[in-house]
Tab-separated table of C-alpha atoms in Angstrom:
chain	number	residue	atom	x	y	z
O	1	MET	CA	-123.673	-85.562	134.366
O	2	THR	CA	-125.002	-86.822	137.686
O	3	GLN	CA	-124.142	-90.470	138.335
O	4	VAL	CA	-126.934	-92.902	139.191
O	5	LEU	CA	-126.297	-96.506	140.222
O	6	ASN	CA	-128.204	-99.333	141.788
O	7	LEU	CA	-127.311	-100.144	145.378
O	8	PRO	CA	-128.626	-102.769	147.819
O	9	THR	CA	-130.540	-101.819	150.971
O	10	SER	CA	-130.735	-103.442	154.366
O	11	ALA	CA	-134.321	-104.415	153.512
O	12	GLY	CA	-133.027	-106.768	150.826
O	13	THR	CA	-134.108	-104.565	147.933
O	14	VAL	CA	-132.113	-102.672	145.299
O	15	GLU	CA	-132.640	-98.962	144.831
O	16	ALA	CA	-131.317	-96.366	142.425
O	17	TYR	CA	-128.976	-93.908	144.127
O	18	ARG	CA	-128.151	-90.476	142.613
O	19	LEU	CA	-124.912	-88.870	143.741
O	20	VAL	CA	-125.236	-85.484	145.427
O	21	GLY	CA	-121.839	-84.625	146.825
O	22	THR	CA	-119.294	-82.032	145.808
O	23	PRO	CA	-115.550	-82.845	146.090
O	24	ILE	CA	-113.565	-80.745	148.553
O	25	ALA	CA	-110.805	-78.710	146.923
O	26	ARG	CA	-107.225	-79.270	148.011
O	27	PRO	CA	-105.534	-76.405	149.914
O	28	ALA	CA	-103.004	-74.374	147.893
O	29	THR	CA	-100.470	-74.749	150.692
O	30	THR	CA	-100.146	-77.108	153.622
O	31	PRO	CA	-102.615	-75.883	156.229
O	32	VAL	CA	-101.719	-75.140	159.837
O	33	PHE	CA	-103.928	-76.379	162.660
O	34	ASN	CA	-104.326	-75.360	166.302
O	35	ARG	CA	-104.900	-78.978	167.282
O	36	ILE	CA	-102.390	-81.743	166.981
O	37	ALA	CA	-103.995	-84.049	164.446
O	38	TYR	CA	-102.594	-87.527	163.906
O	39	ALA	CA	-104.093	-89.605	161.113
O	40	ALA	CA	-103.639	-93.281	161.770
O	41	ALA	CA	-102.735	-94.523	158.300
O	42	HIS	CA	-103.572	-97.808	156.568
O	43	ILE	CA	-101.237	-99.970	154.505
O	44	VAL	CA	-101.815	-101.045	150.909
O	45	SER	CA	-101.595	-104.727	150.043
O	46	ALA	CA	-100.045	-106.080	146.879
O	47	PRO	CA	-102.484	-108.807	145.824
O	48	GLU	CA	-100.544	-109.587	142.628
O	49	ARG	CA	-97.606	-110.703	144.819
O	50	ASP	CA	-99.520	-112.434	147.621
O	51	THR	CA	-98.590	-116.082	148.163
O	52	ASP	CA	-99.630	-116.371	151.845
O	53	PRO	CA	-102.022	-113.459	152.420
O	54	TRP	CA	-103.268	-114.575	155.817
O	55	ASN	CA	-99.862	-115.037	157.382
O	56	ARG	CA	-97.351	-112.954	155.408
O	57	PRO	CA	-99.300	-110.564	153.154
O	58	ALA	CA	-97.354	-108.694	150.524
O	59	ILE	CA	-97.290	-104.903	150.878
O	60	ASP	CA	-97.243	-102.337	148.079
O	61	TRP	CA	-94.684	-100.008	149.626
O	62	ASP	CA	-94.758	-97.319	146.940
O	63	THR	CA	-98.492	-96.833	147.212
O	64	THR	CA	-98.432	-97.104	150.975
O	65	LEU	CA	-95.845	-94.293	151.205
O	66	ALA	CA	-97.641	-92.176	148.588
O	67	PHE	CA	-100.677	-92.186	150.800
O	68	ARG	CA	-98.600	-90.780	153.653
O	69	HIS	CA	-97.552	-87.929	151.373
O	70	HIS	CA	-101.245	-87.300	150.737
O	71	LEU	CA	-101.848	-86.978	154.497
O	72	TRP	CA	-98.822	-84.775	155.066
O	73	SER	CA	-99.889	-82.433	152.266
O	74	LEU	CA	-103.169	-81.878	154.091
O	75	GLY	CA	-101.447	-80.902	157.350
O	76	PHE	CA	-101.721	-84.133	159.271
O	77	SER	CA	-99.174	-85.817	161.451
O	78	ILE	CA	-99.139	-89.587	160.951
O	79	ALA	CA	-99.612	-92.319	163.593
O	80	GLU	CA	-97.691	-95.114	161.930
O	81	ALA	CA	-97.955	-98.897	162.396
O	82	MET	CA	-101.038	-98.602	164.625
O	83	ASP	CA	-104.194	-100.694	164.562
O	84	THR	CA	-105.355	-98.920	161.413
O	85	SER	CA	-102.310	-100.504	159.740
O	86	GLN	CA	-103.727	-103.844	160.859
O	87	ARG	CA	-101.165	-104.471	163.593
O	88	GLY	CA	-101.906	-107.975	164.865
O	89	MET	CA	-104.632	-108.365	162.230
O	90	GLY	CA	-102.694	-108.839	159.022
O	91	LEU	CA	-99.451	-106.928	159.741
O	92	ASP	CA	-96.982	-108.799	161.938
O	93	TRP	CA	-93.967	-107.320	163.709
O	94	ALA	CA	-91.639	-108.109	160.834
O	95	GLY	CA	-93.882	-106.132	158.484
O	96	ALA	CA	-94.293	-103.380	161.036
O	97	GLN	CA	-90.526	-103.037	161.415
O	98	GLU	CA	-90.168	-102.439	157.674
O	99	LEU	CA	-93.115	-100.059	157.639
O	100	ILE	CA	-91.639	-98.016	160.516
O	101	ALA	CA	-88.204	-97.844	158.922
O	102	ARG	CA	-89.532	-96.888	155.511
O	103	SER	CA	-91.995	-94.287	156.822
O	104	LEU	CA	-89.426	-92.610	159.088
O	105	ALA	CA	-86.990	-92.371	156.198
O	106	GLU	CA	-89.730	-90.971	153.962
O	107	ALA	CA	-90.734	-88.392	156.551
O	108	ARG	CA	-87.218	-86.970	156.494
O	109	THR	CA	-87.725	-86.055	152.800
O	110	VAL	CA	-90.737	-83.814	153.553
O	111	ASP	CA	-90.373	-80.408	155.195
O	112	GLY	CA	-92.340	-80.294	158.396
O	113	ALA	CA	-93.518	-83.909	158.164
O	114	ASP	CA	-94.347	-85.430	161.577
O	115	LEU	CA	-94.692	-89.098	162.291
O	116	ALA	CA	-94.840	-91.196	165.444
O	117	CYS	CA	-94.841	-94.989	165.536
O	118	GLY	CA	-96.730	-97.655	167.421
O	119	ALA	CA	-94.680	-99.719	169.856
O	120	GLY	CA	-96.396	-102.766	171.310
O	121	THR	CA	-95.785	-106.340	172.205
O	122	ASP	CA	-97.449	-108.080	169.249
O	123	HIS	CA	-94.428	-110.215	168.428
O	124	LEU	CA	-95.007	-111.892	171.843
O	125	ASP	CA	-97.850	-114.355	171.722
O	126	PRO	CA	-100.051	-113.531	174.745
O	127	ASN	CA	-100.094	-117.244	175.592
O	128	ASP	CA	-96.293	-117.272	175.779
O	129	ALA	CA	-96.043	-114.398	178.227
O	130	ARG	CA	-95.323	-115.690	181.733
O	131	THR	CA	-94.069	-112.693	183.655
O	132	LEU	CA	-94.188	-108.907	183.559
O	133	ASP	CA	-90.533	-109.018	182.530
O	134	ASP	CA	-91.601	-110.817	179.342
O	135	VAL	CA	-93.942	-107.915	178.515
O	136	ILE	CA	-91.316	-105.335	179.404
O	137	ALA	CA	-88.744	-107.002	177.170
O	138	ALA	CA	-91.216	-107.090	174.285
O	139	TYR	CA	-91.922	-103.378	174.622
O	140	GLU	CA	-88.178	-102.673	174.836
O	141	THR	CA	-87.542	-104.528	171.574
O	142	GLN	CA	-90.093	-102.490	169.663
O	143	ILE	CA	-89.092	-99.120	171.174
O	144	GLU	CA	-85.451	-99.837	170.423
O	145	HIS	CA	-86.312	-100.380	166.731
O	146	ILE	CA	-88.289	-97.096	166.546
O	147	GLU	CA	-85.620	-95.062	168.306
O	148	LYS	CA	-82.843	-96.648	166.247
O	149	HIS	CA	-84.539	-95.226	163.151
O	150	GLY	CA	-84.971	-91.808	164.727
O	151	GLY	CA	-88.646	-92.120	165.671
O	152	ARG	CA	-90.913	-91.359	168.613
O	153	ALA	CA	-93.157	-93.998	170.164
O	154	ILE	CA	-96.850	-94.295	170.728
O	155	LEU	CA	-97.065	-96.925	173.452
O	156	MET	CA	-99.792	-99.287	172.228
O	157	ALA	CA	-101.870	-101.393	174.598
O	158	SER	CA	-100.525	-104.903	175.064
O	159	ARG	CA	-102.592	-108.055	174.672
O	160	ALA	CA	-99.968	-109.970	176.637
O	161	LEU	CA	-100.114	-107.521	179.547
O	162	ALA	CA	-103.891	-107.663	179.553
O	163	ARG	CA	-103.701	-111.439	179.844
O	164	ILE	CA	-101.196	-111.766	182.676
O	165	ALA	CA	-101.607	-108.583	184.770
O	166	ARG	CA	-103.379	-109.167	188.051
O	167	SER	CA	-103.682	-105.642	189.402
O	168	ALA	CA	-103.245	-101.970	188.662
O	169	ASP	CA	-99.845	-102.280	190.291
O	170	ASP	CA	-98.750	-104.631	187.502
O	171	TYR	CA	-99.611	-101.991	184.892
O	172	ALA	CA	-97.788	-99.358	186.926
O	173	THR	CA	-94.692	-101.594	187.096
O	174	VAL	CA	-94.583	-102.249	183.330
O	175	TYR	CA	-95.305	-98.705	182.186
O	176	GLY	CA	-93.012	-97.170	184.836
O	177	ARG	CA	-90.113	-99.375	183.678
O	178	ILE	CA	-90.705	-98.563	180.005
O	179	LEU	CA	-91.231	-94.852	180.427
O	180	SER	CA	-88.059	-94.544	182.528
O	181	GLN	CA	-86.087	-95.743	179.506
O	182	THR	CA	-87.631	-93.933	176.545
O	183	LYS	CA	-85.513	-91.330	174.802
O	184	ASP	CA	-88.427	-88.962	174.089
O	185	LYS	CA	-91.857	-88.358	175.513
O	186	VAL	CA	-94.453	-90.874	174.340
O	187	VAL	CA	-98.162	-90.995	173.765
O	188	LEU	CA	-100.003	-93.675	175.729
O	189	HIS	CA	-102.810	-95.597	174.073
O	190	TRP	CA	-106.078	-96.608	175.782
O	191	LEU	CA	-107.844	-98.816	173.285
O	192	GLY	CA	-111.232	-100.214	174.299
O	193	ASP	CA	-112.168	-103.847	173.897
O	194	MET	CA	-114.648	-102.947	171.131
O	195	PHE	CA	-111.512	-102.410	169.028
O	196	ASP	CA	-109.720	-105.441	170.411
O	197	PRO	CA	-111.596	-107.948	172.574
O	198	GLN	CA	-108.266	-109.209	173.992
O	199	LEU	CA	-107.814	-105.838	175.776
O	200	ARG	CA	-110.775	-106.298	178.053
O	201	GLY	CA	-109.941	-105.251	181.585
O	202	TYR	CA	-107.005	-103.039	180.597
O	203	TRP	CA	-105.496	-100.927	183.366
O	204	GLY	CA	-106.495	-103.664	185.822
O	205	SER	CA	-110.291	-103.425	185.800
O	206	THR	CA	-113.346	-103.890	183.619
O	207	ASP	CA	-114.925	-100.902	185.408
O	208	PHE	CA	-114.095	-97.444	184.077
O	209	ALA	CA	-113.436	-95.575	187.336
O	210	PRO	CA	-110.608	-97.817	188.694
O	211	ALA	CA	-109.166	-98.208	185.197
O	212	LEU	CA	-109.113	-94.380	184.903
O	213	ASP	CA	-107.404	-94.120	188.317
O	214	CYS	CA	-104.703	-96.532	187.172
O	215	ALA	CA	-104.014	-94.689	183.920
O	216	LEU	CA	-103.864	-91.341	185.730
O	217	ARG	CA	-101.552	-92.780	188.360
O	218	ILE	CA	-99.138	-93.949	185.637
O	219	ILE	CA	-99.313	-90.545	183.954
O	220	THR	CA	-98.780	-88.608	187.134
O	221	GLU	CA	-95.842	-90.761	188.249
O	222	ASN	CA	-94.219	-90.381	184.813
O	223	ALA	CA	-95.512	-86.991	183.668
O	224	GLY	CA	-92.107	-85.984	182.359
O	225	LYS	CA	-92.135	-88.819	179.832
O	226	VAL	CA	-95.791	-88.591	178.709
O	227	GLU	CA	-96.744	-86.212	175.909
O	228	GLY	CA	-100.361	-87.331	176.056
O	229	ILE	CA	-102.805	-90.211	176.065
O	230	LYS	CA	-105.073	-91.351	173.258
O	231	ILE	CA	-108.408	-92.723	174.495
O	232	SER	CA	-110.665	-94.811	172.259
O	233	LEU	CA	-113.681	-95.922	174.223
O	234	LEU	CA	-116.428	-94.468	171.921
O	235	GLU	CA	-118.086	-92.724	174.869
O	236	HIS	CA	-117.365	-89.015	175.025
O	237	GLU	CA	-118.262	-88.713	178.714
O	238	LYS	CA	-115.375	-91.038	179.580
O	239	GLU	CA	-112.925	-89.064	177.477
O	240	ILE	CA	-114.010	-85.830	179.139
O	241	ALA	CA	-113.608	-87.474	182.585
O	242	LEU	CA	-110.038	-88.364	181.661
O	243	ARG	CA	-109.314	-85.012	180.006
O	244	ASP	CA	-110.506	-83.011	183.022
O	245	ARG	CA	-108.143	-84.875	185.339
O	246	LEU	CA	-104.969	-84.801	183.232
O	247	PRO	CA	-102.057	-82.678	184.376
O	248	GLU	CA	-101.849	-79.409	182.423
O	249	THR	CA	-98.660	-80.604	180.702
O	250	VAL	CA	-100.260	-83.810	179.357
O	251	LEU	CA	-102.440	-83.766	176.240
O	252	CYS	CA	-105.630	-85.694	175.588
O	253	PHE	CA	-105.847	-87.189	172.096
O	254	THR	CA	-109.347	-88.261	171.071
O	255	GLY	CA	-109.550	-91.649	169.476
O	256	ASP	CA	-113.377	-91.525	169.614
O	257	ASP	CA	-114.447	-92.143	166.030
O	258	PHE	CA	-118.079	-91.628	167.093
O	259	ASN	CA	-117.840	-88.231	168.804
O	260	TYR	CA	-114.644	-86.525	167.649
O	261	ALA	CA	-116.197	-83.291	166.367
O	262	GLY	CA	-117.347	-81.943	169.711
O	263	LEU	CA	-114.334	-83.332	171.569
O	264	ILE	CA	-111.895	-81.589	169.217
O	265	GLU	CA	-113.828	-78.284	169.393
O	266	GLY	CA	-113.859	-78.507	173.189
O	267	ASP	CA	-116.122	-77.170	175.929
O	268	GLY	CA	-114.587	-73.736	176.472
O	269	ARG	CA	-112.222	-75.048	179.168
O	270	ARG	CA	-110.451	-77.913	177.583
O	271	HIS	CA	-110.343	-79.592	174.212
O	272	SER	CA	-108.943	-82.790	172.770
O	273	HIS	CA	-106.298	-83.148	170.166
O	274	ALA	CA	-106.770	-86.077	167.779
O	275	LEU	CA	-105.335	-89.446	166.885
O	276	LEU	CA	-107.956	-90.981	164.640
O	277	GLY	CA	-108.315	-93.731	162.123
O	278	ILE	CA	-111.213	-91.903	160.451
O	279	PHE	CA	-108.849	-89.087	159.405
O	280	ASP	CA	-107.308	-91.569	156.927
O	281	ALA	CA	-110.669	-91.871	155.226
O	282	VAL	CA	-111.921	-88.252	155.407
O	283	ALA	CA	-108.621	-86.404	155.192
O	284	PRO	CA	-109.610	-83.508	152.853
O	285	ALA	CA	-112.726	-82.710	154.848
O	286	ALA	CA	-111.018	-83.026	158.207
O	287	SER	CA	-108.176	-80.809	156.962
O	288	LYS	CA	-110.552	-78.092	155.778
O	289	ALA	CA	-112.461	-78.289	159.050
O	290	LEU	CA	-109.338	-78.121	161.238
O	291	ALA	CA	-107.931	-75.167	159.256
O	292	ALA	CA	-111.215	-73.338	159.819
O	293	LEU	CA	-111.107	-74.075	163.532
O	294	ALA	CA	-107.539	-72.702	163.656
O	295	ALA	CA	-108.818	-69.517	162.029
O	296	GLY	CA	-111.521	-69.181	164.680
O	297	ASP	CA	-114.308	-70.168	162.302
O	298	THR	CA	-116.101	-72.770	164.378
O	299	ALA	CA	-119.204	-72.597	162.208
O	300	THR	CA	-117.269	-73.800	159.150
O	301	PHE	CA	-115.480	-76.349	161.249
O	302	ARG	CA	-118.762	-77.929	162.311
O	303	ALA	CA	-120.418	-77.540	158.925
O	304	VAL	CA	-117.607	-79.510	157.280
O	305	ILE	CA	-116.795	-82.087	159.939
O	306	ASP	CA	-120.247	-82.909	161.296
O	307	PRO	CA	-121.405	-84.711	158.096
O	308	THR	CA	-118.385	-87.034	158.417
O	309	VAL	CA	-119.580	-88.316	161.809
O	310	PRO	CA	-122.421	-90.551	160.505
O	311	LEU	CA	-119.958	-91.981	157.973
O	312	SER	CA	-117.460	-92.663	160.701
O	313	ARG	CA	-120.050	-94.341	162.899
O	314	LYS	CA	-120.984	-96.649	160.043
O	315	ILE	CA	-117.322	-97.521	159.313
O	316	PHE	CA	-116.670	-98.213	163.024
O	317	GLU	CA	-119.920	-100.005	163.811
O	318	ALA	CA	-119.735	-103.337	165.628
O	319	PRO	CA	-117.734	-105.518	165.200
O	320	THR	CA	-115.572	-102.374	165.466
O	321	GLN	CA	-112.240	-104.120	164.895
O	322	TYR	CA	-113.165	-104.552	161.225
O	323	TYR	CA	-113.274	-100.829	160.551
O	324	LYS	CA	-110.060	-101.100	158.498
O	325	ALA	CA	-112.135	-102.508	155.651
O	326	GLY	CA	-114.203	-99.338	155.355
O	327	VAL	CA	-111.118	-97.111	155.526
O	328	VAL	CA	-109.434	-98.981	152.663
O	329	PHE	CA	-112.732	-99.076	150.717
O	330	LEU	CA	-112.741	-95.291	150.647
O	331	ALA	CA	-109.083	-95.144	149.685
O	332	TRP	CA	-109.967	-97.353	146.686
O	333	LEU	CA	-113.043	-95.354	145.731
O	334	ASN	CA	-110.968	-92.155	145.841
O	335	GLY	CA	-108.235	-93.526	143.605
O	336	HIS	CA	-105.443	-93.835	146.178
O	337	GLN	CA	-104.988	-97.543	145.275
O	338	SER	CA	-105.957	-99.622	142.296
O	339	HIS	CA	-107.730	-102.460	144.107
O	340	PHE	CA	-110.015	-103.197	147.071
O	341	THR	CA	-108.103	-105.820	148.981
O	342	LEU	CA	-106.566	-105.773	152.449
O	343	PRO	CA	-103.845	-107.832	154.082
O	344	ALA	CA	-105.264	-111.105	155.362
O	345	GLY	CA	-108.281	-110.665	153.108
O	346	MET	CA	-109.871	-108.299	155.641
O	347	GLN	CA	-112.203	-106.843	153.026
O	348	SER	CA	-114.357	-109.960	153.527
O	349	ALA	CA	-115.097	-108.927	157.123
O	350	ARG	CA	-117.916	-106.618	155.904
O	351	GLY	CA	-120.755	-107.214	153.473
O	352	ILE	CA	-122.065	-105.401	150.436
O	353	ASN	CA	-124.834	-103.629	152.339
O	354	HIS	CA	-122.203	-102.145	154.678
O	355	TYR	CA	-120.163	-100.886	151.723
O	356	ALA	CA	-123.261	-99.485	149.998
O	357	ASP	CA	-124.096	-97.524	153.147
O	358	ILE	CA	-120.547	-96.209	153.337
O	359	PHE	CA	-120.790	-95.118	149.716
O	360	ARG	CA	-123.988	-93.166	150.293
O	361	LEU	CA	-122.745	-91.512	153.472
O	362	ALA	CA	-119.378	-90.641	151.919
O	363	ASP	CA	-121.134	-88.994	148.978
O	364	GLN	CA	-123.421	-87.038	151.292
O	365	ALA	CA	-120.411	-85.886	153.373
O	366	ASP	CA	-118.501	-84.726	150.252
O	367	ILE	CA	-115.849	-87.368	150.777
O	368	LEU	CA	-115.845	-88.778	147.236
O	369	ASP	CA	-112.985	-86.882	145.631
O	370	ARG	CA	-113.572	-88.309	142.122
O	371	PRO	CA	-117.270	-89.074	141.950
O	372	ASP	CA	-117.161	-90.625	138.468
O	373	LEU	CA	-114.375	-93.003	139.442
O	374	ALA	CA	-116.063	-93.801	142.748
O	375	ALA	CA	-119.351	-94.572	141.017
O	376	GLU	CA	-117.661	-96.758	138.440
O	377	ARG	CA	-115.846	-98.750	141.180
O	378	MET	CA	-118.960	-99.059	143.361
O	379	ARG	CA	-120.913	-100.255	140.367
O	380	HIS	CA	-118.258	-102.887	139.694
O	381	LEU	CA	-118.222	-104.062	143.297
O	382	ALA	CA	-122.011	-104.309	143.386
O	383	GLY	CA	-121.860	-106.353	140.200
O	384	VAL	CA	-119.604	-108.895	141.903
O	385	TYR	CA	-122.502	-109.449	144.303
O	386	GLY	CA	-125.004	-109.822	141.415
O	387	ILE	CA	-126.410	-106.296	141.646
O	388	VAL	CA	-126.683	-104.605	138.250
């Protein structure tokens, strides 16, 4: 029986919505892709144990790790303890340390499971950073923890470095020192200020061209230690400009949650691999699409992945840093967790109209794995807002 429920609209009205989607079947075996595909995974809060949710939120570790098994089973690598896990926005370094240790241990129980971990400087208050050596020491602390537990690092952008750096040379100094010490190759992380306003002017400039020159200089000078760079600027032209200038041995990972479909497919000369928060939310569809691309079936790839793009653009709309709420909303609708709460109460960062739009777009993109459950939960949420 087709589900119908009342949902609010941006015009201030309430309209009946009839579900139209068809759940995507799970693959019989773990698929193989011809693109490296990292899903940046969220964490699951434990509201029944929260005593200080803004400052030290409780984490449901069993459900958090179960979700990683869900992603691995669909062929994804996992980007752990990244901004999708609310680093610096609900998950502090103490929580990130435990997440990294638990996830790396869990990965060793799964054949073929791949996981890389975010290393940043978020335990250093940007206002307390005085010198570049302070930033270097903060990076060293986090990389040491990751490597101690057998992990590889994704070198996250640093709020402290953005605050105190005065030139591109300062970025080259910090990254050169860190990369000279890492055990394995790392992935660099270029996160735009739409994701984190404190990162404005990263790589030494608010203008793209000199910032690009700085990032490429660091990569070229340390190419033996750089697996790739993830770029999240939500402008595909800028990603292509970076991609076209990368050394052949260095990979480009799209972090563009607005334009990932075309960037992953490529232009016939080069393509992007992926490190995306949206893969957390649309994992079955993205898995089916990437498997089709690996089989040379670009038509199916685009037919499956293109409908997820409007959904992603809604989830990541401004203020973009609150996209985590939409990601967890879909995890709740799809039965991966029993509640719709986030660490630090981040679910309050978006309103009911936003969630209603996500529900419609997810249904139309075949992202609702259990439509009856999703409709029941959406109906309940709408009721909290007085919509019946």
